[in-house]
């Protein structure tokens, strides 16, 4: 490789292939990509700080606007933290309804992704039809919650709205229609040779790299990582609902497409199961305005992967600290690895294949001690040991969990 | 069977079908009845507790007392409201409700300020106290 022949091309912050601003500086040798530098921060909105200035009730609506697609994911994740701190027991029906809206959200998110991915490889026919069919689930959500996006379906302590028998029938009918369409798209994805050829061996990432970087969601599962927060750490009603975690061993963009479509089929099963087994009773419990002091962390399997929220309460009606780790944050770190050695033309589809959401991701942290002389640089191993010791000191031992995890990926 | 052109049949099937999109504003989309659109204020029910103002995440609603009497007007900033309906949920007296009116674009900034004038209360108490279903966040003022 002759370093004189390396050409640097900035892709973004504004670029037609990116739906949101982010900057990828691509180093090319001929057509081959040798390096990719990532720059985020163009979408930083200061949501975490804004959350500290607002009450918990107002924060439901603020956090819903972290992401237009996984709005239900972010509120549920935050609300689970608050409920944990306040010791609220959400009634079963509330939990089941939350689960159903969460799955409907996954359906519309994955169908949206299918269209975007098809568009990135120039298969606009698939984009048009998949987005037309996505309207079915958008209409369902509108009828159920009152809005197509930002459903504000969650309350601290449960769900805001109940569903009627009539809505149940509508949902079942729509799910049947969607299932049929999804089967057709799976057929298209597996039989349309141009699509298979375009997506295969693009954006390859091995299971080892996935584990090392900590990739989550369908991106990780497409490399054979059997990890899903719905199974690993069940929340809402997922411990009572049977479903499969879809994995694939293609490790490339094609595998990611197959995983997402497999997940769609599972989501339909979950929605049907929820409707057939919906427990009776209240949908919410009354929550206090002031949340007692405490802290909590909660995990949620958003359509793009595991979403993690942290809330620290100080006994007032406003949180002291809120922290959001959106799934794209970790998945983005895998993009340079996926693209190394690929062609320039593969960049757009590989980025699209992790289903990135940059505005979810942009957070800023200032390490305030950095200039104060107390700063210390730790190696990766030291950091790891530090956290293991810290957790042990606080009564959490991960040895068992590590063993289980190691067994599973063998 | 693996071959290119898998979607051709689908394309031909759709050639004779009308477009999936609709020609707004000549034809309108059907909006479900309980969609969250413009918030309606019923001045007769309002007691001026301002819980709605405190809970509104967008600072879009104001409750004013125009005169000496205990009657209230509501001002909505249509451009700031995010149509979350938290105010409806919080109101202890059913003075607010949602309407499926979503066509709220205006031609001037001033008309984005929607004022529901204060109306005197009817001599009799208008309604019996209605028990609302479990609403976690609609705590009465006293508990805060
Ligand atoms: S919460 Fe209801 S009663 Fe209280 S001020 Fe607002 S509209 Fe009036
Ligand atoms: S709908 Fe939401 S944003 Fe609009 S006035 Fe009511 S509480 Fe405020």
Coordinates of N, CA and C in Angstrom, one line a residue, chain A residues 252-368:
Chain A
X252 N -22.8 -10.7 7.9 CA -22.8 -9.6 7.0 C -24.1 -8.9 6.9
X253 N -24.2 -7.9 5.9 CA -25.5 -7.1 5.8 C -26.7 -8.1 5.5
X254 N -26.4 -9.1 4.7 CA -27.5 -10.0 4.4 C -28.0 -10.7 5.6
X255 N -27.1 -11.1 6.5 CA -27.5 -11.7 7.8 C -28.3 -10.8 8.6
X256 N -28.0 -9.5 8.6 CA -28.7 -8.5 9.4 C -30.1 -8.3 8.8
X257 N -30.2 -8.4 7.5 CA -31.6 -8.3 6.9 C -32.4 -9.5 7.3
X258 N -31.8 -10.7 7.3 CA -32.6 -11.9 7.6 C -33.0 -11.9 9.1
X259 N -32.1 -11.4 10.0 CA -32.4 -11.4 11.4 C -33.6 -10.4 11.6
X260 N -33.6 -9.3 11.0 CA -34.6 -8.3 11.2 C -36.0 -8.9 10.7
X261 N -35.9 -9.6 9.6 CA -37.2 -10.1 9.1 C -37.7 -11.3 9.9
X262 N -36.7 -12.1 10.4 CA -37.1 -13.1 11.4 C -37.8 -12.5 12.6
X263 N -37.2 -11.4 13.1 CA -37.7 -10.8 14.3 C -39.1 -10.2 14.0
X264 N -39.4 -9.8 12.8 CA -40.7 -9.3 12.5 C -41.7 -10.5 12.7
X265 N -41.4 -11.7 12.2 CA -42.3 -12.8 12.4 C -42.5 -13.1 13.8
X266 N -41.4 -13.0 14.6 CA -41.6 -13.3 16.1 C -42.5 -12.2 16.7
X267 N -42.3 -11.0 16.3 CA -43.1 -9.9 16.9 C -44.6 -10.2 16.6
X268 N -44.9 -10.7 15.4 CA -46.4 -10.9 15.2 C -46.9 -12.0 16.1
X269 N -46.0 -13.0 16.4 CA -46.4 -14.1 17.3 C -46.6 -13.5 18.7
X270 N -45.7 -12.6 19.1 CA -45.8 -12.0 20.5 C -47.1 -11.2 20.6
X271 N -47.4 -10.4 19.5 CA -48.6 -9.5 19.6 C -49.8 -10.4 19.7
X272 N -49.9 -11.5 18.9 CA -51.1 -12.4 19.0 C -51.2 -13.0 20.3
X273 N -50.1 -13.4 20.9 CA -50.1 -14.0 22.2 C -50.6 -13.0 23.2
X274 N -50.1 -11.8 23.2 CA -50.6 -10.8 24.1 C -52.1 -10.6 24.0
X275 N -52.6 -10.5 22.8 CA -54.0 -10.2 22.6 C -54.8 -11.4 23.1
X276 N -54.3 -12.6 22.9 CA -55.1 -13.8 23.3 C -55.0 -14.0 24.8
X277 N -54.0 -13.6 25.5 CA -53.8 -13.9 26.9 C -53.8 -12.7 27.8
X278 N -54.3 -11.6 27.2 CA -54.2 -10.3 28.0 C -54.9 -10.4 29.3
X279 N -54.2 -10.3 30.5 CA -54.8 -10.4 31.8 C -55.8 -9.3 32.0
X280 N -56.8 -9.5 32.8 CA -57.7 -8.5 33.2 C -57.1 -7.7 34.4
X281 N -57.8 -6.6 34.7 CA -57.4 -5.8 35.9 C -57.0 -4.4 35.5
X282 N -56.5 -3.7 36.5 CA -56.2 -2.3 36.2 C -55.0 -2.2 35.3
X283 N -54.8 -1.0 34.6 CA -53.7 -0.9 33.7 C -52.5 -0.1 34.4
X284 N -52.8 0.6 35.5 CA -51.8 1.4 36.1 C -52.0 1.6 37.6
X285 N -50.9 1.8 38.3 CA -51.1 2.2 39.7 C -50.7 3.7 39.8
X286 N -51.2 4.2 40.9 CA -50.9 5.7 41.1 C -49.5 5.9 41.5
X287 N -48.8 6.8 40.9 CA -47.4 7.0 41.2 C -47.3 8.4 42.0
X288 N -46.4 8.4 42.9 CA -46.2 9.7 43.6 C -45.5 10.7 42.7
X289 N -45.7 11.9 43.0 CA -45.0 12.9 42.2 C -43.5 13.0 42.6
X290 N -43.3 12.9 43.9 CA -41.9 12.9 44.4 C -41.4 11.5 44.5
X291 N -40.3 11.3 43.8 CA -39.7 9.9 43.8 C -38.6 9.9 44.9
X292 N -38.7 8.9 45.8 CA -37.7 8.8 46.9 C -36.3 8.7 46.4
X293 N -35.3 9.1 47.2 CA -33.9 9.0 46.8 C -33.5 7.6 46.4
X294 N -32.7 7.5 45.4 CA -32.2 6.2 45.0 C -31.7 6.2 43.6
X295 N -31.2 5.1 43.1 CA -30.8 5.1 41.7 C -31.1 3.7 41.1
X296 N -31.2 3.7 39.8 CA -31.6 2.5 39.2 C -31.1 2.5 37.8
X297 N -31.0 1.3 37.2 CA -30.5 1.2 35.8 C -31.5 0.2 35.2
X298 N -31.9 0.4 33.9 CA -32.8 -0.5 33.3 C -32.4 -0.8 31.9
X299 N -32.7 -2.0 31.4 CA -32.3 -2.4 30.1 C -33.6 -2.6 29.3
X300 N -33.5 -2.4 28.0 CA -34.7 -2.5 27.2 C -34.2 -2.9 25.8
X301 N -34.8 -3.9 25.2 CA -34.4 -4.3 23.8 C -35.2 -3.5 22.8
X302 N -34.6 -2.4 22.4 CA -35.2 -1.5 21.4 C -35.0 -2.2 20.1
X303 N -35.7 -1.7 19.0 CA -35.5 -2.3 17.7 C -34.1 -2.4 17.2
X304 N -33.3 -1.4 17.7 CA -31.9 -1.3 17.2 C -30.9 -2.0 18.1
X305 N -31.4 -2.5 19.3 CA -30.5 -3.2 20.2 C -30.8 -2.7 21.6
X306 N -29.9 -3.1 22.5 CA -30.2 -2.8 23.9 C -30.0 -1.4 24.3
X307 N -31.1 -0.8 24.9 CA -31.1 0.5 25.3 C -30.9 0.5 26.8
X308 N -30.0 1.4 27.4 CA -29.8 1.4 28.8 C -30.0 2.8 29.4
X309 N -30.8 2.9 30.4 CA -31.0 4.2 31.1 C -30.6 4.1 32.5
X310 N -30.2 5.2 33.0 CA -29.8 5.3 34.4 C -30.5 6.5 35.0
X311 N -31.1 6.3 36.2 CA -31.8 7.5 36.8 C -31.3 7.6 38.2
X312 N -31.0 8.7 38.7 CA -30.7 8.9 40.1 C -31.7 9.9 40.6
X313 N -32.5 9.5 41.7 CA -33.5 10.4 42.2 C -33.0 10.9 43.6
X314 N -33.5 12.1 43.9 CA -33.0 12.7 45.2 C -34.2 13.1 46.1
X315 N -35.3 12.5 45.9 CA -36.4 12.7 46.8 C -37.3 13.9 46.3
X316 N -37.0 14.6 45.3 CA -37.8 15.6 44.8 C -38.6 15.1 43.6
X317 N -39.3 16.0 42.9 CA -40.1 15.6 41.8 C -39.3 15.7 40.5
X318 N -38.0 16.0 40.6 CA -37.1 16.0 39.4 C -35.9 15.1 39.7
X319 N -35.5 14.4 38.6 CA -34.3 13.5 38.8 C -33.1 14.4 39.0
X320 N -32.1 13.8 39.7 CA -30.8 14.5 39.8 C -29.9 14.2 38.6
X321 N -30.0 13.0 38.1 CA -29.2 12.7 36.9 C -30.0 11.7 36.1
X322 N -29.9 11.8 34.8 CA -30.4 10.8 33.9 C -29.4 10.5 32.9
X323 N -29.2 9.3 32.6 CA -28.2 8.9 31.6 C -28.8 8.0 30.6
X324 N -28.6 8.2 29.3 CA -29.1 7.4 28.2 C -28.0 6.8 27.4
X325 N -28.0 5.5 27.2 CA -27.0 4.9 26.3 C -27.9 4.2 25.2
X326 N -27.9 4.8 24.1 CA -28.7 4.3 23.0 C -27.9 3.2 22.3
X327 N -28.6 2.2 21.7 CA -27.9 1.1 21.1 C -27.0 1.5 19.9
X328 N -27.3 2.6 19.2 CA -26.4 3.0 18.1 C -25.0 3.3 18.6
X329 N -24.9 3.8 19.8 CA -23.6 4.2 20.3 C -22.6 3.1 20.2
X330 N -23.0 1.9 20.6 CA -22.0 0.8 20.5 C -21.9 0.2 19.1
X331 N -23.1 0.2 18.4 CA -23.0 -0.4 17.1 C -22.2 0.4 16.1
X332 N -22.2 1.7 16.3 CA -21.4 2.6 15.4 C -19.9 2.3 15.5
X333 N -19.5 1.9 16.7 CA -18.0 1.6 16.9 C -17.6 0.4 16.0
X334 N -18.6 -0.4 15.7 CA -18.2 -1.6 14.9 C -18.1 -1.2 13.4
X335 N -18.6 -0.1 13.0 CA -18.7 0.2 11.5 C -17.3 0.3 10.9
X336 N -16.3 1.0 11.5 CA -14.9 0.9 10.9 C -14.4 -0.5 10.7
X337 N -14.7 -1.3 11.7 CA -14.2 -2.7 11.6 C -14.9 -3.4 10.4
X338 N -16.2 -3.2 10.3 CA -17.0 -3.9 9.2 C -16.5 -3.4 7.8
X339 N -16.1 -2.2 7.7 CA -15.9 -1.6 6.4 C -14.5 -1.8 5.9
X340 N -13.6 -2.2 6.8 CA -12.2 -2.3 6.4 C -12.0 -3.3 5.2
X341 N -11.4 -2.8 4.1 CA -11.3 -3.7 2.9 C -12.4 -3.7 2.0
X342 N -13.5 -3.1 2.4 CA -14.7 -3.1 1.5 C -14.6 -2.0 0.5
X343 N -15.5 -1.9 -0.5 CA -15.4 -0.9 -1.5 C -16.1 0.4 -1.0
X344 N -15.8 1.5 -1.7 CA -16.4 2.7 -1.3 C -18.0 2.6 -1.5
X345 N -18.4 1.9 -2.5 CA -19.9 1.8 -2.7 C -20.6 1.0 -1.6
X346 N -19.8 0.3 -0.7 CA -20.5 -0.4 0.3 C -20.7 0.4 1.6
X347 N -20.1 1.6 1.6 CA -20.1 2.4 2.9 C -21.6 2.7 3.3
X348 N -22.4 3.2 2.3 CA -23.7 3.6 2.7 C -24.6 2.5 3.2
X349 N -24.5 1.4 2.6 CA -25.4 0.2 3.0 C -24.9 -0.3 4.3
X350 N -23.6 -0.3 4.5 CA -23.1 -0.9 5.8 C -23.5 0.0 7.0
X351 N -23.4 1.3 6.8 CA -23.8 2.2 7.8 C -25.3 2.0 8.1
X352 N -26.1 1.9 7.0 CA -27.5 1.8 7.1 C -27.9 0.4 7.8
X353 N -27.0 -0.6 7.6 CA -27.3 -1.9 8.1 C -27.3 -2.0 9.6
X354 N -26.6 -1.1 10.3 CA -26.7 -1.1 11.8 C -28.0 -0.4 12.2
X355 N -28.7 0.2 11.2 CA -29.9 1.0 11.5 C -29.6 2.1 12.5
X356 N -28.7 3.0 12.1 CA -28.2 4.0 13.0 C -29.2 5.1 13.3
X357 N -29.1 5.6 14.5 CA -30.0 6.7 14.9 C -29.0 7.7 15.6
X358 N -28.6 8.7 14.9 CA -27.5 9.6 15.5 C -28.1 10.5 16.5
X359 N -29.3 10.9 16.4 CA -29.8 11.8 17.4 C -30.0 11.1 18.7
X360 N -30.3 9.8 18.7 CA -30.4 9.0 19.9 C -29.1 9.0 20.6
X361 N -28.0 9.0 19.8 CA -26.7 8.6 20.3 C -25.9 9.8 20.9
X362 N -26.2 11.0 20.4 CA -25.3 12.1 20.8 C -25.5 12.5 22.2
X363 N -24.5 12.2 23.0 CA -24.5 12.6 24.4 C -23.1 13.1 24.7
X364 N -23.0 14.0 25.6 CA -21.7 14.5 25.9 C -21.4 14.3 27.4
X365 N -20.2 13.9 27.7 CA -19.8 13.8 29.1 C -18.5 14.6 29.3
X366 N -18.5 15.4 30.3 CA -17.3 16.1 30.6 C -16.7 15.5 31.9
X367 N -15.5 15.1 31.8 CA -14.8 14.5 33.0 C -14.2 15.7 33.7
X368 N -14.9 16.1 34.8 CA -14.6 17.4 35.4 C -13.2 17.4 36.1

